[in-house]
Amino acid sequence: MAPAGRIAEFQREGSDWFCNAGLPSDITVIVEGVNFQLHKFPLVSRCGKLDKELEDSEDKHKQSSTIFLEGFPGGPDTFLIAAKFCYGLRIDLTPRNIMMIYCAADYLEMTDQYGSDNLLSRCDSFFHKNILRNWKDCIVGLQNAEPIIPLAEKLQLINKCLNAVSTMVCTDPSLFGWPMMMYGSLQSPGGSILWNGINTGARIRSAESDWWYEDISYLCIDLFEKLIKTMQARGIRPESIAGAIMYYTKKFLPGLGRWQGGHGGRTRSVASFSLTPVTVDQKALLETIAKLLPEKKSKSYCRFLLGILRTALILDVSEECKDYLEKRVGMQLELATLDGLLIPTYSDSETLYDTDCVQRIIQHFVSSEQRVPVFSPCSPEIGATPSSEPLRQVAKLVDGYIAEVASDVNLKPDKIRALVEALPEDCRPFHDGLYRAVDIYFKDHPYLSDKEKERVCNMIDYQRLSIDACAHASQNERLPLRVVLQVLFFEQMHLRTAIAGCLHVGDPENRPTNPDTAQNALAGQIIQRDGWVSVVRENDGLKGDMERMRSRVEELEEEFSKIKQEMRKVSKSHSSPRLVAWRIGCTRSSNAQTDIAEPSPRASLDQPKYSRHRKSFSLFQ
């Protein structure tokens, strides 16, 4: 110890520290290349480690000894504080240095066995009475513990701080001291408003549930991961945890803002102190964040997942991380948007968009047996809007995606087929969207052969095309001739089914008791869409016209069967085309004579329709 009446002082000369205690130095402690020229008695009386080191050293009887402290927590600066404490000098424990000094005291074994009220017990008292009871001090202490996380974990300092922070998140923050980023300097620790430093008693009315997002975003990724896992273990709401993860990720991955938009929370300013943002490895951060994401779903959460998946492809994260993110997106694909799925190709591929990634996402959606629960609707950060028909929603989304990527000149037909076949066949009630996508693909790929076009067109079920789509396809010059013939055939079927459906709706007595399920369902959709039901019900005068139309349809069918018989006879007898034309002409003449013999009030209207139907039917023989 220093002589009575004389206060020891520490001075630095170059890289060495000296203690001017009036006595020559008899021990040199070396910490990370810095020499501390000190005295044995003050140190061994407080530090159990140094006492044991000197006892075991060979030069303990020499006048001067040298001790190397390898891996000392906090380095020379922290050892200087511990040395000053050994000399009886006053030291200040703060939230910024408490973790370092606590670990240093444990390293030096500064327990009460080597003097009452030793440094370790004093640190422990300060830590429990001050740090764990104050939100701000907990966050500061955790941030400054980053260099010594293993030692702090060994002493349970990290876990205690994480548990304290998790408890404060679930509780009114005014009970634990105000958050450091909240409301500026006009709020007292109790939460009331100050006026010239006087407590007015007025309370701030608005209290956001995300007030703690900004504060914990100053933690390094390792501590942030530990904090999120602690919160999950304590049962904090998944939407709150997801909001914190999204806020943290957007802060350190600025590229997400281009696809996500800015954070919806209020901009906060530092009130009483400032923290230095941590430096992160973006690739390591993203791989860690992917493991923390809660298994919930919502529209904004799905948009966030697509954003970090896009960023993961840019950063070239591990295949395991990519697969996990694709699986998470696939489990809630019905909530995705088209712009979110338009993921550019970041590899050496010739295509503009990563269709392989989207195909894997679709496959994950189809194969996911258990549905992910949605977030709580009361969550202000993440609004949940679950879809009642996920499969149809995804089919519509995929059709729109194909239409968007179809303009890529390097996109192969096999890629289009793979995207379509990734979904079940019965997921599309109508194939209009798929037909539109194929038409756009043919427009931008005019060099395709008819065989390649037919392979692409085989994905379309022409029975599920609407009347408008059939009309467009029948006149589409980009389609192969065989496809156009198939469309014309199914167009005639649509018209017949629709007319029959209208007649049954107009005459309930003639409605069939056991109709064909597929055709009647399609007819019902067409009738409902075109508004024929309401027209028939509102205008009873159409019943007579419909009866006459039904008779005309029967005549058309009879003529069609006669033409088929004539064609069979011609094919068997190898007759000339002129004979075929003569026979068809005879049939037409006989029918015309029948029409003249029995004139109809609507003969002028029915005759064009008769010719048109006959021409359409004759194409398929």
XYZ file of C-alpha atoms in Angstrom:
621
model
C 0.000 0.000 0.000
C 1.036 3.627 -0.367
C 2.645 5.329 2.621
C 0.321 7.076 5.065
C -0.703 10.513 3.926
C 0.418 9.871 0.341
C -2.020 9.002 -2.455
C -0.767 6.671 -5.146
C -0.868 8.027 -8.648
C -0.591 6.234 -11.952
C 1.399 7.717 -14.774
C 2.150 6.484 -18.252
C 5.522 6.718 -19.924
C 5.469 5.310 -23.452
C 3.852 1.916 -23.271
C 4.521 1.437 -19.555
C 2.427 2.397 -16.537
C 4.036 3.378 -13.232
C 2.610 3.847 -9.781
C 4.226 6.705 -7.842
C 3.758 5.273 -4.375
C 7.175 6.305 -2.994
C 8.550 2.780 -3.263
C 10.440 1.084 -6.081
C 8.457 -1.348 -8.240
C 8.960 -5.015 -7.425
C 6.529 -6.651 -9.874
C 5.842 -6.189 -13.570
C 2.473 -7.270 -14.940
C 2.325 -7.483 -18.736
C -1.112 -7.226 -20.418
C -1.191 -7.302 -24.226
C 2.312 -5.814 -24.484
C 1.700 -3.056 -21.929
C 3.942 -3.173 -18.839
C 2.576 -2.223 -15.432
C 5.413 -1.446 -12.970
C 3.630 -2.080 -9.658
C 4.105 -3.428 -6.122
C 3.483 -6.934 -4.884
C 1.744 -6.239 -1.609
C -1.260 -4.207 -2.874
C -1.852 -6.700 -5.661
C -1.535 -10.026 -3.821
C -3.653 -8.725 -0.942
C -6.626 -8.320 -3.332
C -5.932 -10.672 -6.268
C -5.975 -14.395 -5.655
C -4.636 -15.186 -9.108
C -1.563 -12.989 -8.748
C -0.935 -14.421 -5.290
C -0.962 -17.940 -6.683
C 1.170 -16.940 -9.642
C 3.863 -15.541 -7.363
C 3.727 -18.578 -5.086
C 4.250 -20.935 -8.002
C 6.891 -18.873 -9.788
C 10.577 -19.759 -9.521
C 11.655 -16.164 -8.932
C 9.344 -15.548 -5.974
C 12.346 -14.832 -3.759
C 13.828 -12.372 -6.213
C 13.404 -8.676 -5.689
C 11.455 -8.240 -8.929
C 8.968 -10.597 -10.576
C 7.257 -10.615 -13.970
C 3.766 -12.005 -14.646
C 2.065 -12.359 -18.038
C -1.743 -12.188 -18.075
C -2.906 -13.918 -21.253
C -6.404 -13.199 -22.548
C -7.170 -10.643 -19.893
C -10.789 -9.396 -20.359
C -10.882 -5.754 -21.366
C -7.158 -5.487 -22.009
C -4.824 -2.930 -20.412
C -7.555 -0.362 -19.771
C -9.573 -2.725 -17.607
C -6.489 -3.962 -15.746
C -5.606 -0.361 -14.934
C -8.985 0.028 -13.191
C -8.451 -3.177 -11.215
C -4.940 -2.047 -10.239
C -6.233 1.299 -9.021
C -8.794 -0.532 -6.884
C -5.985 -2.613 -5.346
C -4.188 0.611 -4.405
C -7.298 1.963 -2.734
C -8.104 4.509 -5.406
C -11.701 5.380 -6.284
C -13.120 3.732 -9.371
C -16.419 4.405 -11.150
C -18.615 1.522 -12.160
C -20.837 2.399 -15.135
C -23.115 0.468 -17.505
C -20.393 0.750 -20.139
C -17.605 -0.861 -18.091
C -19.442 -3.104 -15.642
C -19.234 -6.209 -17.820
C -15.514 -5.792 -18.433
C -14.656 -5.050 -14.803
C -16.876 -7.871 -13.549
C -15.099 -10.398 -15.801
C -11.689 -8.917 -14.917
C -12.413 -9.240 -11.195
C -13.412 -12.857 -11.704
C -10.283 -13.457 -13.809
C -8.057 -12.030 -11.038
C -10.069 -13.870 -8.340
C -10.748 -10.656 -6.439
C -13.168 -12.312 -4.015
C -13.927 -11.393 -0.396
C -11.440 -14.087 0.641
C -8.775 -11.548 -0.289
C -10.295 -8.586 1.495
C -13.799 -7.540 2.447
C -15.890 -5.621 -0.084
C -13.542 -6.739 -2.801
C -14.000 -5.776 -6.443
C -15.987 -8.868 -7.448
C -18.630 -8.429 -4.760
C -18.841 -4.716 -5.463
C -19.418 -5.411 -9.190
C -22.038 -8.005 -8.393
C -23.934 -5.579 -6.158
C -23.837 -2.814 -8.771
C -24.927 -5.204 -11.504
C -28.010 -6.483 -9.671
C -29.104 -3.209 -8.101
C -28.509 -0.868 -11.016
C -28.112 -2.679 -14.319
C -30.861 -5.280 -14.133
C -33.449 -2.746 -12.974
C -32.975 -0.249 -15.777
C -33.797 -0.801 -19.436
C -31.230 1.633 -20.719
C -28.383 0.242 -18.607
C -29.222 -3.334 -19.642
C -28.952 -2.479 -23.319
C -25.710 -0.533 -22.826
C -24.229 -3.314 -20.723
C -25.092 -5.927 -23.341
C -23.628 -3.906 -26.169
C -20.329 -3.402 -24.345
C -20.140 -7.089 -23.488
C -19.616 -8.058 -27.126
C -15.809 -8.615 -26.846
C -16.178 -10.884 -23.796
C -19.396 -12.783 -24.511
C -17.974 -16.241 -23.536
C -16.697 -14.993 -20.145
C -19.885 -13.003 -19.476
C -21.988 -16.047 -20.318
C -19.927 -18.166 -17.943
C -20.757 -15.738 -15.149
C -24.470 -15.693 -16.174
C -24.276 -11.951 -16.842
C -25.619 -12.233 -20.382
C -28.535 -14.468 -19.446
C -29.548 -12.226 -16.567
C -29.550 -9.154 -18.807
C -31.504 -10.955 -21.529
C -34.112 -12.138 -19.048
C -34.397 -8.636 -17.624
C -34.862 -7.102 -21.085
C -37.468 -9.717 -21.993
C -39.365 -8.984 -18.792
C -39.343 -5.246 -19.449
C -40.655 -5.759 -22.977
C -43.701 -7.508 -21.499
C -44.220 -4.880 -18.815
C -44.996 -1.175 -18.678
C -41.640 0.485 -19.436
C -42.341 3.290 -16.970
C -41.795 0.821 -14.123
C -38.203 0.239 -15.169
C -37.054 3.630 -16.426
C -37.904 5.099 -19.805
C -36.500 3.622 -23.018
C -33.479 5.444 -24.287
C -34.915 6.259 -27.717
C -38.359 7.360 -26.593
C -39.940 10.807 -26.485
C -36.727 12.808 -26.160
C -35.720 14.607 -22.938
C -39.167 15.822 -21.881
C -40.128 12.628 -20.072
C -39.248 11.681 -16.541
C -38.111 8.176 -15.568
C -41.637 7.588 -14.293
C -43.130 8.353 -17.668
C -44.716 11.734 -16.886
C -44.046 14.994 -18.733
C -41.534 17.466 -17.317
C -41.863 21.269 -17.401
C -38.647 23.104 -16.491
C -37.565 19.980 -14.652
C -40.777 19.823 -12.596
C -42.973 16.745 -12.718
C -46.381 17.847 -14.042
C -48.058 14.490 -13.431
C -49.370 14.359 -16.995
C -48.853 11.067 -18.745
C -47.961 10.484 -22.373
C -51.018 8.854 -23.878
C -49.572 7.035 -26.857
C -47.570 3.927 -26.129
C -46.390 1.938 -29.129
C -45.720 -1.763 -28.834
C -42.603 -1.421 -30.974
C -40.786 1.090 -28.761
C -38.023 -1.421 -28.072
C -37.184 -2.301 -31.690
C -34.681 0.501 -32.151
C -32.980 -0.104 -28.817
C -32.186 -3.778 -29.334
C -31.042 -3.093 -32.887
C -27.772 -1.762 -31.407
C -26.840 -5.260 -30.239
C -24.491 -7.423 -32.261
C -26.026 -10.312 -34.159
C -24.904 -12.905 -31.587
C -26.557 -11.083 -28.695
C -29.597 -10.245 -30.808
C -30.002 -13.941 -31.602
C -29.754 -14.857 -27.921
C -32.279 -12.151 -27.012
C -34.815 -13.321 -29.593
C -34.507 -16.923 -28.409
C -34.986 -15.775 -24.811
C -38.112 -13.864 -25.814
C -39.471 -16.877 -27.659
C -38.865 -19.062 -24.609
C -40.710 -16.547 -22.413
C -43.748 -16.627 -24.692
C -43.623 -13.147 -26.175
C -46.089 -12.781 -29.062
C -44.688 -14.015 -32.401
C -45.849 -10.865 -34.211
C -43.785 -8.718 -31.832
C -40.739 -10.911 -32.323
C -41.215 -10.855 -36.095
C -41.492 -7.069 -36.018
C -38.209 -6.790 -34.113
C -36.480 -9.149 -36.545
C -37.795 -7.211 -39.544
C -36.670 -3.896 -38.037
C -33.194 -5.246 -37.248
C -32.795 -6.810 -40.682
C -33.906 -3.710 -42.582
C -31.471 -1.615 -40.560
C -28.416 -3.664 -41.522
C -29.566 -4.793 -44.980
C -30.461 -1.477 -46.612
C -31.214 -3.169 -49.927
C -34.471 -4.499 -48.462
C -35.886 -0.981 -48.543
C -36.126 -1.091 -52.325
C -38.616 -3.961 -52.128
C -40.088 -3.447 -48.666
C -40.489 0.291 -48.253
C -39.376 2.117 -45.143
C -40.209 0.925 -41.654
C -43.607 2.042 -40.564
C -42.551 3.026 -37.068
C -41.797 6.513 -35.853
C -38.294 7.948 -36.174
C -36.724 8.047 -32.737
C -33.932 10.275 -31.508
C -31.456 9.441 -28.809
C -32.543 11.094 -25.588
C -29.911 10.897 -22.887
C -26.987 9.118 -24.510
C -25.836 7.700 -27.825
C -24.801 4.277 -28.988
C -22.504 3.345 -31.810
C -24.185 1.120 -34.415
C -22.588 -2.296 -34.588
C -20.657 -3.501 -37.618
C -22.125 -6.664 -39.053
C -21.255 -9.229 -41.684
C -24.359 -9.113 -43.876
C -24.018 -12.697 -45.057
C -23.635 -14.066 -41.517
C -26.451 -11.822 -40.346
C -28.861 -13.110 -42.979
C -28.020 -16.749 -42.287
C -28.651 -16.141 -38.584
C -31.877 -14.201 -39.135
C -33.280 -17.009 -41.277
C -33.120 -19.371 -38.283
C -34.958 -16.928 -36.014
C -37.997 -16.289 -38.222
C -41.218 -17.404 -36.524
C -43.411 -19.866 -38.401
C -46.328 -17.525 -38.971
C -47.715 -15.839 -42.050
C -49.191 -12.548 -43.224
C -48.995 -10.423 -46.345
C -46.296 -8.065 -45.081
C -44.355 -10.943 -43.534
C -44.434 -12.856 -46.829
C -43.209 -9.731 -48.631
C -40.378 -9.503 -46.117
C -39.428 -13.156 -46.657
C -39.280 -12.616 -50.416
C -37.083 -9.569 -49.839
C -34.520 -11.401 -47.731
C -34.611 -14.337 -50.170
C -33.683 -11.947 -52.947
C -30.920 -10.500 -50.771
C -29.733 -14.005 -49.888
C -29.294 -14.788 -53.577
C -27.254 -11.606 -53.999
C -25.028 -12.392 -51.010
C -24.679 -16.035 -52.117
C -25.548 -17.537 -48.752
C -25.342 -21.241 -48.063
C -27.600 -23.653 -49.953
C -29.193 -24.678 -46.685
C -30.193 -21.090 -45.962
C -31.576 -20.595 -49.492
C -33.614 -23.783 -49.291
C -34.980 -22.809 -45.895
C -36.071 -19.382 -47.094
C -37.682 -20.838 -50.223
C -39.567 -23.297 -48.055
C -40.783 -20.537 -45.739
C -42.014 -18.493 -48.697
C -43.688 -21.542 -50.212
C -45.637 -22.213 -47.021
C -47.470 -18.895 -47.476
C -47.234 -18.390 -51.225
C -50.936 -17.519 -51.507
C -50.158 -14.224 -49.751
C -47.318 -13.257 -52.101
C -47.534 -10.556 -54.748
C -46.412 -10.683 -58.344
C -43.687 -8.056 -57.942
C -42.263 -10.033 -55.024
C -41.910 -13.157 -57.155
C -40.062 -11.364 -59.949
C -36.626 -12.360 -58.644
C -33.829 -11.488 -61.077
C -31.162 -14.012 -61.945
C -27.934 -13.236 -60.092
C -25.959 -16.159 -61.549
C -24.577 -16.731 -65.037
C -27.935 -17.887 -66.385
C -29.153 -16.450 -69.693
C -32.661 -15.772 -68.431
C -33.629 -12.494 -66.807
C -35.636 -14.015 -63.956
C -34.869 -16.919 -61.657
C -37.703 -19.229 -62.695
C -36.005 -22.221 -61.057
C -36.270 -20.530 -57.671
C -39.964 -19.770 -58.213
C -40.574 -23.344 -59.326
C -39.024 -24.670 -56.100
C -41.170 -22.254 -54.085
C -44.301 -23.565 -55.828
C -43.272 -27.146 -55.125
C -42.772 -26.304 -51.447
C -46.262 -24.798 -51.406
C -47.824 -27.924 -52.899
C -45.894 -30.319 -50.664
C -46.472 -28.420 -47.410
C -49.019 -30.524 -45.578
C -49.487 -28.415 -42.461
C -50.631 -24.863 -42.933
C -48.819 -22.108 -41.111
C -50.997 -20.139 -38.659
C -51.489 -16.449 -39.340
C -50.371 -13.652 -37.077
C -52.838 -12.152 -34.659
C -55.134 -9.708 -36.499
C -54.662 -7.173 -33.727
C -50.988 -6.810 -34.524
C -50.347 -3.225 -35.671
C -47.096 -4.127 -37.385
C -48.202 -7.106 -39.432
C -51.716 -7.301 -40.844
C -52.905 -10.836 -41.563
C -55.342 -11.508 -44.407
C -55.562 -15.267 -44.898
C -56.944 -16.521 -48.186
C -59.902 -18.923 -48.253
C -58.726 -20.534 -51.506
C -54.922 -20.760 -51.354
C -54.550 -23.104 -54.318
C -56.586 -20.936 -56.683
C -54.819 -17.831 -55.466
C -51.443 -19.393 -56.210
C -52.603 -20.586 -59.626
C -53.692 -17.063 -60.510
C -50.387 -15.732 -59.214
C -48.367 -18.237 -61.235
C -50.323 -17.404 -64.427
C -49.531 -13.740 -63.905
C -45.882 -14.582 -63.248
C -45.618 -16.586 -66.465
C -47.179 -13.708 -68.390
C -44.553 -11.335 -66.943
C -41.521 -13.504 -67.646
C -42.806 -14.680 -71.045
C -41.259 -11.647 -72.763
C -37.761 -12.970 -71.978
C -36.390 -14.106 -75.339
C -34.081 -16.629 -73.644
C -36.868 -18.377 -71.748
C -37.263 -21.946 -72.991
C -40.637 -23.708 -73.418
C -39.583 -26.344 -70.883
C -39.367 -23.658 -68.201
C -42.947 -22.605 -68.921
C -44.140 -26.192 -68.723
C -42.257 -26.769 -65.469
C -43.938 -23.762 -63.837
C -47.398 -24.865 -64.952
C -46.958 -28.533 -64.050
C -45.693 -27.631 -60.577
C -49.355 -27.079 -59.599
C -52.129 -29.692 -59.660
C -54.280 -29.803 -62.788
C -57.535 -29.006 -60.989
C -56.313 -25.794 -59.333
C -57.527 -23.564 -62.220
C -61.307 -23.304 -62.724
C -60.621 -21.290 -65.892
C -57.568 -21.308 -68.115
C -57.952 -17.771 -69.448
C -54.924 -16.515 -67.506
C -52.797 -19.408 -68.714
C -53.919 -18.824 -72.306
C -53.009 -15.147 -72.023
C -49.522 -16.069 -70.756
C -49.000 -18.550 -73.600
C -50.169 -15.994 -76.148
C -47.652 -13.446 -74.836
C -44.938 -16.112 -74.969
C -45.748 -16.910 -78.625
C -45.771 -13.225 -79.496
C -42.235 -12.732 -78.154
C -40.981 -16.082 -79.502
C -42.082 -16.106 -83.160
C -39.300 -18.494 -84.123
C -40.909 -21.479 -82.339
C -41.975 -24.363 -84.535
C -45.543 -25.634 -84.605
C -44.461 -28.763 -82.747
C -42.969 -26.686 -79.891
C -46.066 -24.504 -79.834
C -48.325 -27.536 -79.633
C -46.327 -28.858 -76.660
C -46.849 -25.569 -74.870
C -50.532 -25.434 -75.827
C -51.088 -28.924 -74.428
C -50.971 -27.355 -70.973
C -54.241 -25.532 -71.688
C -57.569 -27.232 -71.125
C -59.752 -25.709 -73.844
C -62.916 -26.791 -72.082
C -61.987 -24.336 -69.305
C -61.665 -21.334 -71.598
C -64.395 -18.713 -71.424
C -66.419 -17.767 -74.502
C -64.373 -14.610 -74.941
C -61.090 -16.529 -74.701
C -62.348 -19.121 -77.201
C -63.371 -16.358 -79.593
C -59.934 -14.804 -79.329
C -58.112 -18.117 -79.723
C -60.147 -19.136 -82.777
C -58.829 -16.062 -84.597
C -55.305 -16.140 -83.141
C -52.825 -16.510 -85.993
C -49.996 -17.309 -83.564
C -51.595 -20.632 -82.572
C -50.993 -23.817 -84.591
C -53.829 -24.881 -86.912
C -54.558 -28.030 -84.939
C -54.990 -25.980 -81.768
C -57.357 -23.578 -83.546
C -59.514 -26.512 -84.661
C -59.708 -27.797 -81.107
C -60.689 -24.347 -79.875
C -63.441 -24.098 -82.500
C -64.801 -27.452 -81.438
C -64.973 -26.520 -77.784
C -66.405 -23.132 -78.675
C -69.343 -24.900 -80.308
C -69.716 -27.021 -77.173
C -69.771 -23.885 -75.040
C -72.495 -22.347 -77.161
C -74.615 -25.475 -77.097
C -74.198 -25.874 -73.345
C -74.954 -22.214 -72.709
C -78.093 -22.285 -74.884
C -79.302 -25.456 -73.220
C -78.633 -23.966 -69.827
C -80.614 -20.839 -70.674
C -83.538 -22.913 -71.871
C -83.550 -24.931 -68.653
C -83.351 -21.773 -66.566
C -86.211 -20.174 -68.500
C -88.354 -23.320 -68.195
C -87.990 -24.877 -64.721
C -90.353 -27.717 -65.663
C -87.943 -29.008 -68.311
C -84.876 -28.759 -66.090
C -83.088 -32.147 -65.962
C -83.042 -33.946 -62.656
C -79.610 -35.581 -63.132
C -77.550 -33.272 -65.386
C -73.979 -33.886 -66.347
C -71.976 -32.347 -63.494
C -69.017 -30.956 -65.442
C -71.001 -29.426 -68.338
C -73.711 -27.935 -66.110
C -71.140 -26.428 -63.753
C -69.416 -24.799 -66.704
C -72.731 -23.666 -68.173
C -73.744 -22.211 -64.831
C -70.519 -20.204 -64.663
C -71.002 -18.909 -68.219
C -74.635 -18.052 -67.597
C -73.845 -16.322 -64.329
C -71.001 -14.338 -65.899
C -72.879 -13.172 -69.026
C -76.016 -12.259 -67.134
C -78.346 -14.487 -69.165
C -80.226 -15.701 -66.103
C -81.469 -12.270 -65.180
C -82.387 -11.494 -68.795
C -84.474 -14.642 -69.168
C -86.249 -14.069 -65.883
C -86.999 -10.440 -66.597
C -88.289 -10.991 -70.148
C -90.805 -13.801 -70.454
C -91.260 -12.981 -74.120
C -87.989 -14.727 -74.937
C -89.405 -18.134 -74.126
C -91.002 -18.445 -77.561
C -87.810 -17.452 -79.306
C -85.856 -19.921 -77.262
C -88.230 -22.719 -78.245
C -87.698 -21.932 -81.906
C -83.928 -21.747 -81.317
C -84.021 -25.182 -79.741
C -85.728 -26.588 -82.798
C -83.114 -25.010 -85.007
C -80.331 -26.567 -82.921
C -81.984 -29.968 -83.381
C -82.115 -29.408 -87.126
C -78.426 -28.447 -87.095
C -77.547 -31.613 -85.219
C -79.579 -33.704 -87.667
C -77.839 -32.073 -90.630
C -74.472 -32.570 -88.945
C -75.144 -36.299 -88.559
C -76.160 -36.561 -92.219
C -72.959 -34.834 -93.295
C -70.935 -37.278 -91.223
C -72.688 -40.200 -92.865
C -72.026 -38.772 -96.315
C -68.379 -38.255 -95.466
C -68.070 -41.867 -94.326
C -69.643 -43.093 -97.548
C -67.294 -40.934 -99.592
C -64.249 -42.186 -97.694
C -65.321 -45.798 -98.268
C -66.117 -45.417 -101.948
C -63.182 -43.042 -102.665
C -65.536 -40.704 -104.472
C -64.374 -37.458 -106.043
C -64.646 -34.094 -104.255
C -67.282 -33.010 -106.757
C -69.536 -35.893 -105.739
C -69.166 -34.863 -102.106
C -70.064 -31.305 -102.959
C -73.068 -32.540 -105.002
C -74.365 -34.645 -102.140
C -73.925 -31.870 -99.583
C -75.667 -29.518 -101.992
C -78.591 -31.904 -102.277
C -78.879 -31.993 -98.529
C -78.784 -28.222 -98.363
C -81.485 -27.954 -101.070
C -83.803 -30.355 -99.311
C -83.447 -28.464 -96.071
C -84.039 -25.189 -97.859
C -87.273 -26.574 -99.362
C -88.369 -27.602 -95.929
C -87.754 -24.090 -94.639
C -89.783 -22.612 -97.487
C -92.628 -24.973 -96.919
C -92.783 -24.011 -93.249
C -91.910 -20.320 -93.034
C -90.927 -18.902 -89.669
C -91.234 -15.313 -88.347
C -87.491 -15.417 -87.469
C -86.319 -17.089 -90.672
C -84.277 -14.061 -91.650
C -82.488 -14.140 -88.287
C -82.004 -17.890 -88.016
C -80.667 -18.482 -91.520
C -77.221 -16.813 -90.954
C -76.777 -18.704 -87.702
C -77.651 -21.922 -89.494
C -74.961 -21.410 -92.112
C -72.344 -20.406 -89.522
C -72.926 -23.468 -87.370
C -72.866 -25.792 -90.333
C -69.543 -24.393 -91.445
C -68.016 -24.709 -87.981
C -69.122 -28.282 -87.530
C -67.809 -29.331 -90.924
C -64.242 -28.415 -89.943
C -63.849 -31.440 -87.694
C -64.620 -34.189 -90.182
